[in-house]
PDB file of C-alpha atoms in Angstrom:
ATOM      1  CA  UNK A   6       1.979   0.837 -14.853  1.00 85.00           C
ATOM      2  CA  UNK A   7       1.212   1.034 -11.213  1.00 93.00           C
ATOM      3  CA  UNK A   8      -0.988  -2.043 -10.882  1.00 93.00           C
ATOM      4  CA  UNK A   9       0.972  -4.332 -13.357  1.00 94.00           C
ATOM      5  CA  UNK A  10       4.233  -3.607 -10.932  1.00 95.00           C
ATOM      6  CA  UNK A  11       1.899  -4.289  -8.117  1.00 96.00           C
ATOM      7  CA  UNK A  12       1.063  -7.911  -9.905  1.00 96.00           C
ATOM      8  CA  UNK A  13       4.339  -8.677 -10.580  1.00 95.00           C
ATOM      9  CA  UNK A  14       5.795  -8.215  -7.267  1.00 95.00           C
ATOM     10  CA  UNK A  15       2.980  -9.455  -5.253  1.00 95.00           C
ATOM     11  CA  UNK A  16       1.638 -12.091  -7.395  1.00 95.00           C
ATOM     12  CA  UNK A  17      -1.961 -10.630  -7.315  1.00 95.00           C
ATOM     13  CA  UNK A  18      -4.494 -11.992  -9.892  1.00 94.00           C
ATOM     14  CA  UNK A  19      -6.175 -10.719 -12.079  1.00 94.00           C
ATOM     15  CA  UNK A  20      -9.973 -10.473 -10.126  1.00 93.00           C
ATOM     16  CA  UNK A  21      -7.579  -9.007  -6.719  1.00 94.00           C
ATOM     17  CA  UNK A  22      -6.540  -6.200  -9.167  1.00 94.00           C
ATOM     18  CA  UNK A  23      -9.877  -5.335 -10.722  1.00 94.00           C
ATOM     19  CA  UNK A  24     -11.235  -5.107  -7.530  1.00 93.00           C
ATOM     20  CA  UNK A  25      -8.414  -2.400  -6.442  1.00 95.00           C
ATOM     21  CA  UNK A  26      -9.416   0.997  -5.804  1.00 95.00           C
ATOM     22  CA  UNK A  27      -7.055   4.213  -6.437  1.00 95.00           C
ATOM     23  CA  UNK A  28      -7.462   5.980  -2.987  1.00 92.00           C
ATOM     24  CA  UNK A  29      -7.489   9.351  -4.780  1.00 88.00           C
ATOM     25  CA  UNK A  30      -7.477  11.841  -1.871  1.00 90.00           C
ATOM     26  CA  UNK A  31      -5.017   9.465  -0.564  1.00 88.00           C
ATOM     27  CA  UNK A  32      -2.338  10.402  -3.437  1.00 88.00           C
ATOM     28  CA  UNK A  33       0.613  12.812  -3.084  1.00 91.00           C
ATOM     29  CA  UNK A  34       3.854  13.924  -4.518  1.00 88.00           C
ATOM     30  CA  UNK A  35       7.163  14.543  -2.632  1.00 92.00           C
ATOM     31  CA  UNK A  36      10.526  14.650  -3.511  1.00 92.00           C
ATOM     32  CA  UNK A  37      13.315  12.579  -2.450  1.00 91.00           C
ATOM     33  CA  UNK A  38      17.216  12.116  -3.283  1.00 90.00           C
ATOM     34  CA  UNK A  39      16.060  15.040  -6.120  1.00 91.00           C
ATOM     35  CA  UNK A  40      13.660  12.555  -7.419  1.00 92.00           C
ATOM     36  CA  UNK A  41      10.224  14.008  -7.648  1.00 95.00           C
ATOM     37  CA  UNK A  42       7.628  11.691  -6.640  1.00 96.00           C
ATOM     38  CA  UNK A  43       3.884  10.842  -6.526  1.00 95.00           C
ATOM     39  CA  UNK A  44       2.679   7.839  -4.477  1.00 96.00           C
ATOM     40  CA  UNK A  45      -0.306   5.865  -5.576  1.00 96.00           C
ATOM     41  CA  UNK A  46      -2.510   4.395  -2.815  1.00 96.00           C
ATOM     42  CA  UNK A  47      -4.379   1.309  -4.174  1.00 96.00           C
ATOM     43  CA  UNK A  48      -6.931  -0.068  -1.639  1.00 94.00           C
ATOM     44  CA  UNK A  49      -7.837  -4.168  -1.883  1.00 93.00           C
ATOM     45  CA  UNK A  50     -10.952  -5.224   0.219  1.00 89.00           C
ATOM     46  CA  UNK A  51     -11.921  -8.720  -1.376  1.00 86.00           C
ATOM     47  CA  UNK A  52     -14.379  -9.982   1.217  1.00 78.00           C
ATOM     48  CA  UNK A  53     -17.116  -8.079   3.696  1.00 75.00           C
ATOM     49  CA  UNK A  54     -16.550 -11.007   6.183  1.00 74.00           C
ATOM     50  CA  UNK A  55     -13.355 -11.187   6.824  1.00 73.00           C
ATOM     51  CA  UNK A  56      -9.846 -10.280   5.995  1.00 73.00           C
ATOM     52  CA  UNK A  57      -8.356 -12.117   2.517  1.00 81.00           C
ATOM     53  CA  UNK A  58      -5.132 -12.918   1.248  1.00 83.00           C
ATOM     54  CA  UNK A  59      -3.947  -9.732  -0.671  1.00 89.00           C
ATOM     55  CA  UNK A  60      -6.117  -7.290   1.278  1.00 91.00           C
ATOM     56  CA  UNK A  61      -4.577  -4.164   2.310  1.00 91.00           C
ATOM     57  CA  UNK A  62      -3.179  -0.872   0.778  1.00 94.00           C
ATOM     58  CA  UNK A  63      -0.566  -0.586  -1.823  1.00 96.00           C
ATOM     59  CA  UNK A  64       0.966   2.527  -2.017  1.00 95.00           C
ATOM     60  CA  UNK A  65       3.298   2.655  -5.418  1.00 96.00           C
ATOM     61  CA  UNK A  66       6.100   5.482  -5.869  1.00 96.00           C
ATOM     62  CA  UNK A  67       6.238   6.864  -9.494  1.00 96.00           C
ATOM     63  CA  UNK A  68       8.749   9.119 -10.564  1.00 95.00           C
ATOM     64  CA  UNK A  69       7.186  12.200 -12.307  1.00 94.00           C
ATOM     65  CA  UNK A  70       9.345  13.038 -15.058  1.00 94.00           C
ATOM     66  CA  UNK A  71      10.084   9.046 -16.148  1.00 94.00           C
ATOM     67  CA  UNK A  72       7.176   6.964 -15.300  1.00 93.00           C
ATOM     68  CA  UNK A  73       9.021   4.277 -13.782  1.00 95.00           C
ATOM     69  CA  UNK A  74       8.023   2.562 -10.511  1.00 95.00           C
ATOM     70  CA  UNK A  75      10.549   3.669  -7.880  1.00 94.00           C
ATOM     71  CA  UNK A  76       9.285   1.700  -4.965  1.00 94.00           C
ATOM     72  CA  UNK A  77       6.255  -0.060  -3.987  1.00 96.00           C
ATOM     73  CA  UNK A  78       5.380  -0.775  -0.146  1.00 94.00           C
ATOM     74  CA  UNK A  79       2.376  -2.725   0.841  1.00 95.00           C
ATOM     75  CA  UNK A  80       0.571  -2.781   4.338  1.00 91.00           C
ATOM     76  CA  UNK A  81      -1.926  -5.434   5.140  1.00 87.00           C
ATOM     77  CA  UNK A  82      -3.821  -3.063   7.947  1.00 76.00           C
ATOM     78  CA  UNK A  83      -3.723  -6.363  10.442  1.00 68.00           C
ATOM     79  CA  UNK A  84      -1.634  -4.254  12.637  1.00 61.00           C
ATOM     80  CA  UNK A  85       0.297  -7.793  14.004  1.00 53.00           C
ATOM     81  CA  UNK A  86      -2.990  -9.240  14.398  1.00 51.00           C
ATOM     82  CA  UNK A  87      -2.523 -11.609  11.868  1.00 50.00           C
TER      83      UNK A  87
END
């Protein structure tokens, strides 16, 4: 799945995952290379005072017709500013 690639590759735990939130209106599908797509934007927001370790979006390409994870891209939202 989407979050258990995100886990793997970022080495979230457990609590950083259940607090990750599926940006729904965030979510699209595209195609590329004649691959149809549909990105997955996960939100983490651990702490209301500060920025944490892990916090950021995860967006998480899945290919339509297989299921598998084609890429996964993650943005902290520190803009350089950290």
């Amino acid at each position: 799945t989407a979050r258990a690639a995100i886990k793997e590759r970022f080495g979230l735990t457990d609590d950083q995952l259940s607090m990750m939130k599926l940006e729904e209106d965030s979510c699209e599908w595209y195609i590329k290379n004649d691959r149809k797509l549909y990105s997955l934007y996960y939100w983490l927001w651990q702490s209301e005072s500060g920025w944490l370790e892990g916090n950021g979006v995860y967006i998480v390409d899945v290919n339509v017709e297989t299921g598998a994870v084609d890429e996964i891209f993650y943005d902290n939202g520190l803009l350089g500013n950290g």
